Amino acid sequence: MSERCYRCFKPKSACLCSYTKEIDCGIKFVLLMHQKEAKRQRTGTGHIAHISLKDSEILVGFEFEHNERLRSLLKDEKYFPVLLYPGEDAWTAKKEGFSQVLKGKTLLVIILDSTWFCARKLIEHNEFLLKLPRFSFYGDYRSIFTFKHEPRPEYISTVESCYYLIKEMQAQGLCENSVDPEPMMNAFKQMIKFQLQAENERILGIRPNSHDYDAKYNKLREIPQFTTE
């Protein structure tokens, strides 16, 4: 088993820490990570967001209603807590009245960090989360995460969600424009390149299969040449 970096949880040969830097955006991100997501670090992007975003937190589990840390954050008067989850009544950064409801509080964004199947399970077992104000995007985005296939084209990864949320808050004057979230996306792009390269090496017989189902994937993948900022 390859030695891992215990900051980004990737193999040290594919460590992402040097591709990003701390981003102080003035938003508190809390990732509720399904316990299965915590174990399958092959494609998870929550750790990239966590190592990039200052004061962000990851809470691992399945039942969060009685999680003491989450409860204390939700009760803290300095925060305006929202669940990043679509809905007709969801706030967006440009929805009329949003800047007023913040009232000088720090936006506390709760994100379900898991596969979409597991995210539904988290909601089913933590219905209290749906009582929080919801927050969503006003823009229409598509994921660059070509390594995996999302069930719907508008579904984006955790790290992309954090990135676009910051960008939309900046566009509405709710986050300092001097904040640069690009390093977080640069690390994400590098992760994609690492993964596609590893898959191609497996197909070419340079490295062994990691899982039984790997043998089903035998077509070489094109590695995108992302531009970085």
Coordinates of N, CA and C in Angstrom, one line a residue:
M1 N 0.8 -1.2 0.0 CA 0.0 0.0 0.0 C 0.9 1.2 0.0
S2 N 0.6 2.2 -0.9 CA 1.4 3.4 -1.0 C 1.3 4.3 0.2
E3 N 2.4 5.0 0.5 CA 2.4 5.9 1.6 C 1.6 7.1 1.3
R4 N 0.8 7.6 2.2 CA -0.1 8.7 2.0 C 0.3 10.0 2.7
C5 N -0.1 11.1 2.1 CA 0.0 12.4 2.7 C -1.2 12.5 3.6
Y6 N -1.0 12.8 4.9 CA -2.1 12.8 5.8 C -2.7 14.2 5.9
R7 N -2.4 15.1 5.0 CA -3.1 16.4 4.9 C -4.1 16.3 3.7
C8 N -3.7 15.9 2.6 CA -4.7 15.8 1.4 C -5.2 14.3 1.2
F9 N -4.6 13.4 2.0 CA -5.0 12.0 1.9 C -4.8 11.3 0.6
K10 N -3.9 11.8 -0.2 CA -3.5 11.2 -1.5 C -2.2 10.5 -1.3
P11 N -1.9 9.6 -2.2 CA -0.5 9.0 -2.1 C 0.5 10.1 -2.3
K12 N 1.6 9.9 -1.6 CA 2.7 11.0 -1.6 C 3.2 11.2 -3.0
S13 N 3.1 10.2 -3.8 CA 3.5 10.4 -5.2 C 2.6 11.3 -6.0
A14 N 1.4 11.5 -5.5 CA 0.4 12.3 -6.1 C -0.2 13.4 -5.1
C15 N 0.7 13.8 -4.2 CA 0.3 14.8 -3.2 C -0.2 16.1 -3.9
L16 N -1.3 16.7 -3.4 CA -1.8 17.9 -4.0 C -1.5 19.1 -3.2
C17 N -0.9 19.0 -2.1 CA -0.7 20.2 -1.2 C 0.1 21.3 -1.8
S18 N 1.0 21.0 -2.6 CA 1.9 22.0 -3.2 C 1.1 22.8 -4.3
Y19 N 0.0 22.3 -4.8 CA -0.7 22.9 -5.9 C -1.7 24.0 -5.4
T20 N -2.0 24.0 -4.1 CA -3.0 25.0 -3.6 C -2.3 25.8 -2.5
K21 N -3.1 26.7 -1.9 CA -2.6 27.5 -0.8 C -3.9 27.9 0.0
E22 N -3.7 28.4 1.2 CA -4.8 28.8 2.0 C -5.6 29.9 1.5
I23 N -6.9 29.8 1.4 CA -7.8 30.8 0.9 C -8.7 31.3 2.0
D24 N -8.5 32.6 2.3 CA -9.3 33.2 3.4 C -10.4 34.0 2.8
C25 N -11.6 33.3 2.6 CA -12.7 34.0 1.9 C -13.7 34.6 2.8
G26 N -13.6 34.4 4.1 CA -14.6 34.9 5.0 C -15.9 34.1 5.1
I27 N -15.9 32.9 4.5 CA -17.0 32.0 4.6 C -16.6 30.8 5.3
K28 N -17.4 30.3 6.2 CA -17.2 29.1 7.0 C -17.8 27.9 6.3
F29 N -16.9 27.0 5.8 CA -17.4 25.8 5.1 C -17.3 24.6 6.1
V30 N -18.4 23.9 6.2 CA -18.4 22.6 7.0 C -18.9 21.5 6.1
L31 N -18.0 20.5 5.9 CA -18.3 19.4 5.0 C -18.8 18.2 5.9
L32 N -20.0 17.8 5.7 CA -20.5 16.6 6.3 C -20.2 15.4 5.4
M33 N -19.1 14.7 5.8 CA -18.6 13.6 5.0 C -19.2 12.3 5.4
H34 N -19.8 11.7 4.4 CA -20.4 10.3 4.7 C -19.2 9.4 5.0
Q35 N -19.4 8.5 5.9 CA -18.3 7.6 6.4 C -17.7 6.8 5.2
K36 N -18.5 6.5 4.2 CA -18.0 5.7 3.1 C -17.1 6.6 2.3
E37 N -17.4 7.9 2.1 CA -16.6 8.8 1.4 C -15.2 9.0 2.1
A38 N -15.2 9.0 3.4 CA -14.0 9.1 4.1 C -13.0 7.9 3.9
K39 N -13.6 6.8 3.5 CA -12.8 5.6 3.3 C -12.3 5.5 1.9
R40 N -13.1 6.1 0.9 CA -12.7 6.0 -0.5 C -12.1 7.3 -1.0
Q41 N -10.8 7.4 -0.7 CA -10.1 8.6 -1.0 C -9.6 8.7 -2.5
R42 N -10.1 7.7 -3.3 CA -9.6 7.7 -4.7 C -10.0 8.9 -5.5
T43 N -11.3 9.3 -5.3 CA -11.8 10.4 -6.1 C -12.4 11.5 -5.3
G44 N -12.5 11.4 -4.0 CA -13.1 12.4 -3.2 C -12.4 13.8 -3.3
T45 N -13.2 14.8 -3.4 CA -12.6 16.2 -3.5 C -12.7 17.0 -2.2
G46 N -13.4 16.5 -1.2 CA -13.6 17.2 0.0 C -12.3 17.6 0.7
H47 N -11.3 16.8 0.6 CA -10.1 17.1 1.3 C -9.3 18.2 0.6
I48 N -9.5 18.3 -0.8 CA -8.9 19.4 -1.5 C -9.5 20.8 -1.0
A49 N -10.8 20.8 -0.9 CA -11.5 22.0 -0.4 C -11.0 22.3 1.0
H50 N -10.9 21.3 1.9 CA -10.6 21.5 3.3 C -9.2 22.0 3.4
I51 N -8.2 21.5 2.7 CA -6.8 22.0 2.9 C -6.6 23.4 2.2
S52 N -7.6 23.8 1.4 CA -7.5 25.1 0.7 C -8.2 26.2 1.5
L53 N -9.3 25.9 2.1 CA -10.2 26.9 2.7 C -9.9 27.1 4.2
K54 N -9.5 28.3 4.5 CA -9.2 28.6 5.9 C -10.4 28.4 6.8
D55 N -10.2 27.8 7.9 CA -11.3 27.6 8.9 C -12.4 26.6 8.5
S56 N -12.1 25.9 7.4 CA -13.1 24.9 7.0 C -13.0 23.7 7.9
E57 N -14.0 22.9 8.0 CA -14.0 21.7 8.8 C -14.7 20.5 8.1
I58 N -14.2 19.3 8.4 CA -14.8 18.1 7.9 C -15.3 17.3 9.1
L59 N -16.6 17.0 9.1 CA -17.2 16.1 10.1 C -17.6 14.8 9.5
V60 N -17.1 13.7 9.9 CA -17.3 12.4 9.3 C -18.4 11.7 10.1
G61 N -19.3 11.1 9.4 CA -20.3 10.3 10.1 C -21.5 10.0 9.2
F62 N -22.6 9.6 9.9 CA -23.8 9.3 9.1 C -25.0 10.0 9.8
E63 N -25.0 10.0 11.1 CA -26.1 10.7 11.8 C -25.5 11.9 12.5
F64 N -26.0 13.1 12.1 CA -25.4 14.3 12.6 C -26.2 15.2 13.5
E65 N -27.5 14.8 13.7 CA -28.4 15.6 14.5 C -27.8 15.8 15.9
H66 N -27.1 14.8 16.4 CA -26.6 15.0 17.8 C -25.1 15.2 17.8
N67 N -24.5 15.5 16.7 CA -23.1 15.8 16.6 C -22.8 17.1 17.4
E68 N -22.0 17.0 18.4 CA -21.8 18.2 19.3 C -21.2 19.4 18.6
R69 N -20.2 19.1 17.7 CA -19.6 20.2 17.0 C -20.5 20.9 16.1
L70 N -21.3 20.1 15.3 CA -22.3 20.7 14.4 C -23.3 21.5 15.1
R71 N -23.8 21.0 16.2 CA -24.8 21.7 17.0 C -24.3 23.0 17.5
S72 N -23.0 23.0 18.0 CA -22.5 24.3 18.5 C -22.3 25.3 17.4
L73 N -22.0 24.9 16.2 CA -21.8 25.8 15.1 C -23.2 26.4 14.7
L74 N -24.2 25.6 14.7 CA -25.5 26.0 14.3 C -26.1 27.0 15.3
K75 N -25.7 26.8 16.5 CA -26.3 27.7 17.6 C -25.5 29.0 17.7
D76 N -24.3 29.1 17.2 CA -23.4 30.2 17.3 C -24.0 31.4 16.6
E77 N -24.3 32.5 17.3 CA -25.0 33.7 16.8 C -24.2 34.4 15.8
K78 N -22.9 34.2 15.7 CA -22.1 34.9 14.7 C -22.2 34.4 13.3
Y79 N -22.9 33.2 13.2 CA -23.1 32.6 11.8 C -24.5 32.7 11.3
F80 N -24.6 32.7 10.0 CA -25.9 32.5 9.3 C -25.8 31.2 8.6
P81 N -26.3 30.1 9.2 CA -26.1 28.8 8.6 C -27.0 28.5 7.4
V82 N -26.5 27.9 6.4 CA -27.3 27.5 5.2 C -26.9 26.1 4.8
L83 N -27.8 25.4 4.2 CA -27.4 24.0 3.6 C -27.3 24.2 2.1
L84 N -26.2 23.9 1.5 CA -26.0 23.9 0.1 C -26.8 22.8 -0.5
Y85 N -28.0 23.2 -1.0 CA -29.0 22.2 -1.5 C -30.1 22.9 -2.3
P86 N -30.4 22.4 -3.5 CA -31.3 23.1 -4.3 C -32.8 23.1 -3.7
G87 N -33.5 24.1 -4.2 CA -34.9 24.2 -3.8 C -35.5 25.5 -4.3
E88 N -36.8 25.5 -4.4 CA -37.5 26.7 -5.0 C -37.3 27.9 -4.1
D89 N -37.2 27.7 -2.8 CA -37.0 28.8 -1.9 C -35.6 29.0 -1.5
A90 N -34.6 28.4 -2.2 CA -33.2 28.5 -1.8 C -32.7 30.0 -2.1
W91 N -31.9 30.4 -1.2 CA -31.2 31.7 -1.4 C -30.1 31.5 -2.4
T92 N -29.8 32.6 -3.1 CA -28.6 32.6 -4.0 C -27.9 33.9 -3.6
A93 N -26.7 34.1 -4.1 CA -25.9 35.3 -3.7 C -26.5 36.5 -4.3
K94 N -27.3 36.4 -5.4 CA -27.9 37.6 -5.9 C -29.4 37.8 -5.7
K95 N -30.0 36.8 -4.9 CA -31.4 36.9 -4.6 C -31.7 38.1 -3.8
E96 N -32.7 38.8 -4.1 CA -33.0 40.1 -3.4 C -33.3 39.8 -1.9
G97 N -32.6 40.5 -1.1 CA -32.7 40.4 0.3 C -31.7 39.6 1.0
F98 N -30.9 38.9 0.2 CA -29.9 38.0 0.8 C -28.9 38.7 1.7
S99 N -28.3 39.8 1.1 CA -27.3 40.6 1.9 C -27.9 41.1 3.2
Q100 N -29.2 41.4 3.2 CA -29.9 41.9 4.4 C -30.0 40.8 5.5
V101 N -30.3 39.6 5.0 CA -30.5 38.5 6.0 C -29.2 38.1 6.6
L102 N -28.1 38.3 5.9 CA -26.8 38.1 6.5 C -26.6 39.0 7.7
K103 N -26.9 40.2 7.6 CA -26.9 41.2 8.7 C -25.5 41.2 9.4
G104 N -24.5 41.2 8.6 CA -23.1 41.2 9.2 C -22.6 39.9 9.7
K105 N -23.4 38.8 9.6 CA -23.0 37.5 10.1 C -22.1 36.8 9.1
T106 N -21.3 35.9 9.6 CA -20.5 35.1 8.7 C -21.4 33.9 8.1
L107 N -21.3 33.8 6.8 CA -22.1 32.7 6.1 C -21.4 31.4 6.5
L108 N -22.3 30.5 7.0 CA -21.8 29.1 7.4 C -22.5 28.2 6.4
V109 N -21.7 27.6 5.6 CA -22.2 26.7 4.5 C -22.0 25.3 4.8
I110 N -23.1 24.5 5.0 CA -23.1 23.1 5.2 C -23.2 22.4 3.9
I111 N -22.2 21.5 3.6 CA -22.1 20.8 2.3 C -22.1 19.3 2.6
L112 N -23.0 18.6 1.9 CA -23.0 17.1 2.0 C -21.9 16.6 1.1
D113 N -20.8 16.0 1.7 CA -19.7 15.6 0.9 C -19.7 14.1 0.7
S114 N -20.3 13.6 -0.4 CA -20.5 12.2 -0.6 C -20.9 12.0 -2.0
T115 N -21.0 10.7 -2.4 CA -21.7 10.4 -3.7 C -23.1 10.9 -3.7
W116 N -23.7 11.0 -4.8 CA -25.1 11.5 -4.8 C -26.1 10.5 -4.2
F117 N -25.8 9.2 -4.3 CA -26.6 8.2 -3.7 C -26.5 8.4 -2.2
C118 N -25.2 8.5 -1.7 CA -25.0 8.6 -0.2 C -25.6 9.9 0.3
A119 N -25.5 11.0 -0.5 CA -26.1 12.3 -0.1 C -27.6 12.1 0.2
R120 N -28.3 11.4 -0.6 CA -29.7 11.2 -0.4 C -29.9 10.4 0.9
K121 N -29.0 9.5 1.2 CA -29.1 8.7 2.5 C -28.9 9.6 3.7
L122 N -27.9 10.6 3.5 CA -27.6 11.5 4.6 C -28.8 12.4 4.9
I123 N -29.5 12.8 3.8 CA -30.7 13.7 4.0 C -31.8 12.9 4.7
E124 N -32.0 11.6 4.2 CA -33.1 10.8 4.8 C -32.9 10.6 6.3
H125 N -31.6 10.5 6.7 CA -31.3 10.2 8.1 C -31.0 11.5 8.9
N126 N -31.0 12.6 8.3 CA -30.8 13.9 9.0 C -31.7 14.9 8.5
E127 N -33.0 14.7 8.6 CA -34.0 15.6 8.1 C -34.0 16.9 8.7
F128 N -33.3 17.1 9.8 CA -33.2 18.4 10.5 C -32.5 19.4 9.6
L129 N -31.6 18.8 8.7 CA -30.8 19.7 7.8 C -31.7 20.5 6.9
L130 N -32.8 19.9 6.5 CA -33.7 20.5 5.6 C -34.5 21.7 6.2
K131 N -34.4 21.8 7.5 CA -35.0 22.9 8.2 C -34.1 24.2 8.1
L132 N -32.9 24.0 7.7 CA -32.0 25.1 7.6 C -32.3 25.9 6.3
P133 N -32.1 27.2 6.3 CA -32.2 27.9 5.0 C -31.4 27.2 3.9
R134 N -31.9 27.1 2.7 CA -31.1 26.5 1.7 C -30.4 27.5 0.8
F135 N -29.3 27.1 0.3 CA -28.5 28.0 -0.6 C -28.1 27.3 -1.8
S136 N -28.2 28.0 -3.0 CA -27.9 27.3 -4.2 C -27.1 28.3 -5.1
F137 N -26.9 27.9 -6.4 CA -26.2 28.8 -7.3 C -27.2 29.5 -8.3
Y138 N -26.9 30.7 -8.7 CA -27.7 31.3 -9.7 C -27.2 31.0 -11.1
G139 N -25.9 30.5 -11.2 CA -25.3 30.2 -12.5 C -25.5 28.7 -12.8
D140 N -25.3 28.4 -14.1 CA -25.4 27.0 -14.5 C -24.0 26.4 -14.8
Y141 N -23.6 25.4 -14.1 CA -22.2 24.9 -14.2 C -22.2 23.5 -14.6
R142 N -21.1 23.1 -15.2 CA -20.8 21.8 -15.6 C -19.4 21.3 -15.0
S143 N -19.4 20.1 -14.5 CA -18.1 19.7 -13.9 C -17.0 19.4 -14.9
I144 N -15.8 19.6 -14.5 CA -14.7 19.2 -15.3 C -14.1 17.8 -14.8
F145 N -14.9 17.2 -13.9 CA -14.4 16.0 -13.3 C -14.7 14.8 -14.2
T146 N -13.8 14.7 -15.3 CA -14.0 13.7 -16.3 C -13.7 12.3 -15.9
F147 N -13.0 12.2 -14.7 CA -12.6 10.9 -14.2 C -13.8 10.1 -13.8
K148 N -14.9 10.8 -13.4 CA -16.1 10.0 -12.9 C -17.3 10.6 -13.6
H149 N -18.4 9.9 -13.6 CA -19.6 10.3 -14.3 C -20.7 10.6 -13.3
E150 N -21.2 11.8 -13.3 CA -22.2 12.2 -12.4 C -23.6 11.8 -13.0
P151 N -24.6 11.6 -12.2 CA -25.9 11.1 -12.7 C -26.6 12.1 -13.5
R152 N -26.3 13.4 -13.3 CA -26.9 14.5 -14.1 C -25.8 15.5 -14.4
P153 N -25.9 16.1 -15.6 CA -24.8 17.0 -16.0 C -24.6 18.2 -15.1
E154 N -25.6 18.7 -14.4 CA -25.4 19.9 -13.6 C -24.9 19.6 -12.2
Y155 N -24.7 18.3 -11.9 CA -24.1 17.9 -10.6 C -22.6 18.2 -10.7
I156 N -22.1 18.9 -9.6 CA -20.7 19.2 -9.6 C -20.1 18.7 -8.3
S157 N -18.8 18.6 -8.2 CA -18.1 18.1 -7.1 C -18.1 19.0 -5.9
T158 N -17.6 18.6 -4.8 CA -17.6 19.4 -3.6 C -16.6 20.6 -3.8
V159 N -15.4 20.3 -4.3 CA -14.5 21.4 -4.5 C -15.0 22.4 -5.5
E160 N -15.6 22.0 -6.6 CA -16.2 22.9 -7.5 C -17.4 23.7 -6.9
S161 N -18.1 23.1 -6.0 CA -19.2 23.8 -5.3 C -18.7 25.0 -4.5
C162 N -17.6 24.7 -3.8 CA -17.0 25.8 -3.0 C -16.4 26.9 -3.8
Y163 N -15.8 26.5 -4.9 CA -15.2 27.5 -5.8 C -16.3 28.4 -6.4
Y164 N -17.4 27.8 -7.0 CA -18.4 28.6 -7.6 C -19.2 29.5 -6.6
L165 N -19.3 28.9 -5.4 CA -20.0 29.7 -4.4 C -19.2 31.0 -4.1
I166 N -17.9 30.8 -3.9 CA -17.1 32.0 -3.7 C -17.1 33.0 -4.8
K167 N -17.0 32.5 -6.0 CA -17.1 33.4 -7.2 C -18.4 34.1 -7.3
E168 N -19.5 33.5 -7.0 CA -20.8 34.1 -7.1 C -20.9 35.2 -5.9
M169 N -20.4 34.8 -4.8 CA -20.4 35.8 -3.7 C -19.6 37.0 -4.0
Q170 N -18.5 36.8 -4.7 CA -17.6 37.9 -5.1 C -18.3 38.8 -6.1
A171 N -19.0 38.2 -7.1 CA -19.7 38.9 -8.1 C -20.8 39.8 -7.6
Q172 N -21.3 39.5 -6.4 CA -22.4 40.3 -5.8 C -21.8 41.2 -4.6
G173 N -20.5 41.3 -4.5 CA -19.9 42.1 -3.5 C -20.1 41.6 -2.1
L174 N -20.3 40.3 -2.0 CA -20.4 39.7 -0.6 C -19.2 39.0 -0.2
C175 N -18.2 39.0 -1.0 CA -16.9 38.4 -0.6 C -15.8 39.3 -1.3
E176 N -14.7 39.5 -0.6 CA -13.6 40.4 -1.1 C -13.1 39.8 -2.5
N177 N -13.0 40.8 -3.4 CA -12.5 40.4 -4.8 C -11.0 40.1 -4.7
S178 N -10.4 40.5 -3.7 CA -8.9 40.2 -3.5 C -8.7 38.7 -3.2
V179 N -9.7 38.0 -2.8 CA -9.6 36.6 -2.5 C -9.5 35.8 -3.8
D180 N -8.5 34.9 -3.9 CA -8.2 34.2 -5.1 C -8.5 32.7 -4.9
P181 N -9.7 32.2 -5.4 CA -10.0 30.7 -5.2 C -9.3 29.8 -6.2
E182 N -8.6 30.4 -7.2 CA -8.0 29.5 -8.2 C -7.1 28.4 -7.8
P183 N -6.2 28.7 -6.7 CA -5.4 27.6 -6.3 C -6.1 26.3 -5.9
M184 N -7.3 26.4 -5.4 CA -8.1 25.3 -5.0 C -8.5 24.5 -6.3
M185 N -8.9 25.2 -7.4 CA -9.2 24.5 -8.6 C -8.0 24.0 -9.3
N186 N -6.8 24.6 -9.1 CA -5.6 24.1 -9.7 C -5.2 22.8 -9.1
A187 N -5.4 22.6 -7.8 CA -5.2 21.3 -7.2 C -6.2 20.3 -7.7
F188 N -7.4 20.7 -7.9 CA -8.4 19.7 -8.4 C -8.0 19.3 -9.8
K189 N -7.6 20.2 -10.6 CA -7.2 19.9 -12.0 C -6.0 18.9 -12.0
Q190 N -5.1 19.2 -11.1 CA -3.9 18.3 -11.0 C -4.3 16.9 -10.5
M191 N -5.3 16.8 -9.6 CA -5.8 15.5 -9.2 C -6.4 14.7 -10.3
I192 N -7.2 15.4 -11.2 CA -7.8 14.7 -12.4 C -6.7 14.2 -13.3
K193 N -5.6 15.0 -13.5 CA -4.5 14.6 -14.4 C -3.8 13.4 -13.8
F194 N -3.6 13.4 -12.4 CA -2.9 12.3 -11.8 C -3.8 11.0 -11.9
Q195 N -5.1 11.1 -11.8 CA -5.9 9.9 -11.8 C -6.0 9.4 -13.2
L196 N -6.1 10.2 -14.2 CA -6.2 9.7 -15.6 C -4.9 9.1 -16.0
Q197 N -3.8 9.7 -15.6 CA -2.5 9.1 -15.9 C -2.3 7.7 -15.2
A198 N -2.8 7.6 -14.0 CA -2.7 6.3 -13.3 C -3.6 5.3 -14.0
E199 N -4.8 5.7 -14.4 CA -5.6 4.8 -15.1 C -5.0 4.3 -16.4
N200 N -4.4 5.2 -17.2 CA -3.7 4.8 -18.4 C -2.6 3.9 -18.1
E201 N -1.8 4.1 -17.1 CA -0.7 3.2 -16.7 C -1.2 1.8 -16.4
R202 N -2.4 1.8 -15.7 CA -2.9 0.5 -15.4 C -3.3 -0.3 -16.6
I203 N -3.9 0.4 -17.6 CA -4.4 -0.2 -18.9 C -3.1 -0.7 -19.6
L204 N -2.0 0.1 -19.6 CA -0.8 -0.3 -20.3 C 0.0 -1.4 -19.5
G205 N -0.5 -1.8 -18.3 CA 0.2 -2.8 -17.6 C 1.4 -2.3 -16.8
I206 N 1.5 -0.9 -16.7 CA 2.6 -0.3 -15.9 C 2.4 -0.5 -14.4
R207 N 1.1 -0.4 -14.0 CA 0.7 -0.6 -12.6 C -0.4 -1.6 -12.5
P208 N -0.5 -2.3 -11.4 CA -1.5 -3.3 -11.2 C -2.9 -2.7 -11.0
N209 N -3.9 -3.6 -11.2 CA -5.3 -3.2 -10.9 C -5.5 -3.0 -9.5
S210 N -6.2 -1.9 -9.1 CA -6.5 -1.7 -7.7 C -7.8 -2.3 -7.2
H211 N -8.7 -2.6 -8.2 CA -10.0 -3.1 -7.8 C -10.4 -4.2 -8.9
D212 N -11.3 -5.1 -8.5 CA -11.7 -6.1 -9.4 C -12.3 -5.5 -10.7
Y213 N -13.1 -4.4 -10.5 CA -13.8 -3.8 -11.7 C -12.9 -3.0 -12.6
D214 N -11.6 -2.8 -12.2 CA -10.7 -2.1 -13.1 C -10.5 -2.7 -14.5
A215 N -10.6 -4.0 -14.5 CA -10.4 -4.8 -15.8 C -11.4 -4.4 -16.8
K216 N -12.6 -3.9 -16.4 CA -13.7 -3.5 -17.3 C -13.3 -2.3 -18.1
Y217 N -12.4 -1.5 -17.6 CA -12.0 -0.2 -18.2 C -10.7 -0.4 -18.9
N218 N -10.7 -0.5 -20.2 CA -9.5 -0.8 -20.9 C -9.2 0.2 -22.1
K219 N -9.9 1.4 -22.1 CA -9.7 2.4 -23.1 C -8.9 3.5 -22.6
L220 N -7.8 3.8 -23.2 CA -6.9 4.9 -22.8 C -7.7 6.2 -22.8
R221 N -7.4 7.0 -21.8 CA -8.1 8.3 -21.6 C -7.2 9.5 -22.0
E222 N -7.8 10.5 -22.6 CA -7.1 11.7 -22.9 C -6.9 12.5 -21.7
I223 N -5.7 13.0 -21.4 CA -5.4 13.8 -20.2 C -5.5 15.2 -20.6
P224 N -6.5 16.0 -20.0 CA -6.7 17.4 -20.4 C -5.5 18.2 -20.0
Q225 N -5.3 19.2 -20.9 CA -4.2 20.2 -20.6 C -4.9 21.4 -20.0
F226 N -5.2 21.4 -18.8 CA -5.9 22.5 -18.1 C -5.0 23.7 -18.1
T227 N -5.6 24.9 -18.3 CA -4.8 26.1 -18.0 C -5.0 26.4 -16.5
T228 N -4.0 26.9 -15.9 CA -4.0 27.3 -14.5 C -3.8 28.8 -14.4
E229 N -4.3 29.4 -13.3 CA -4.2 30.8 -13.0 C -3.5 31.0 -11.7

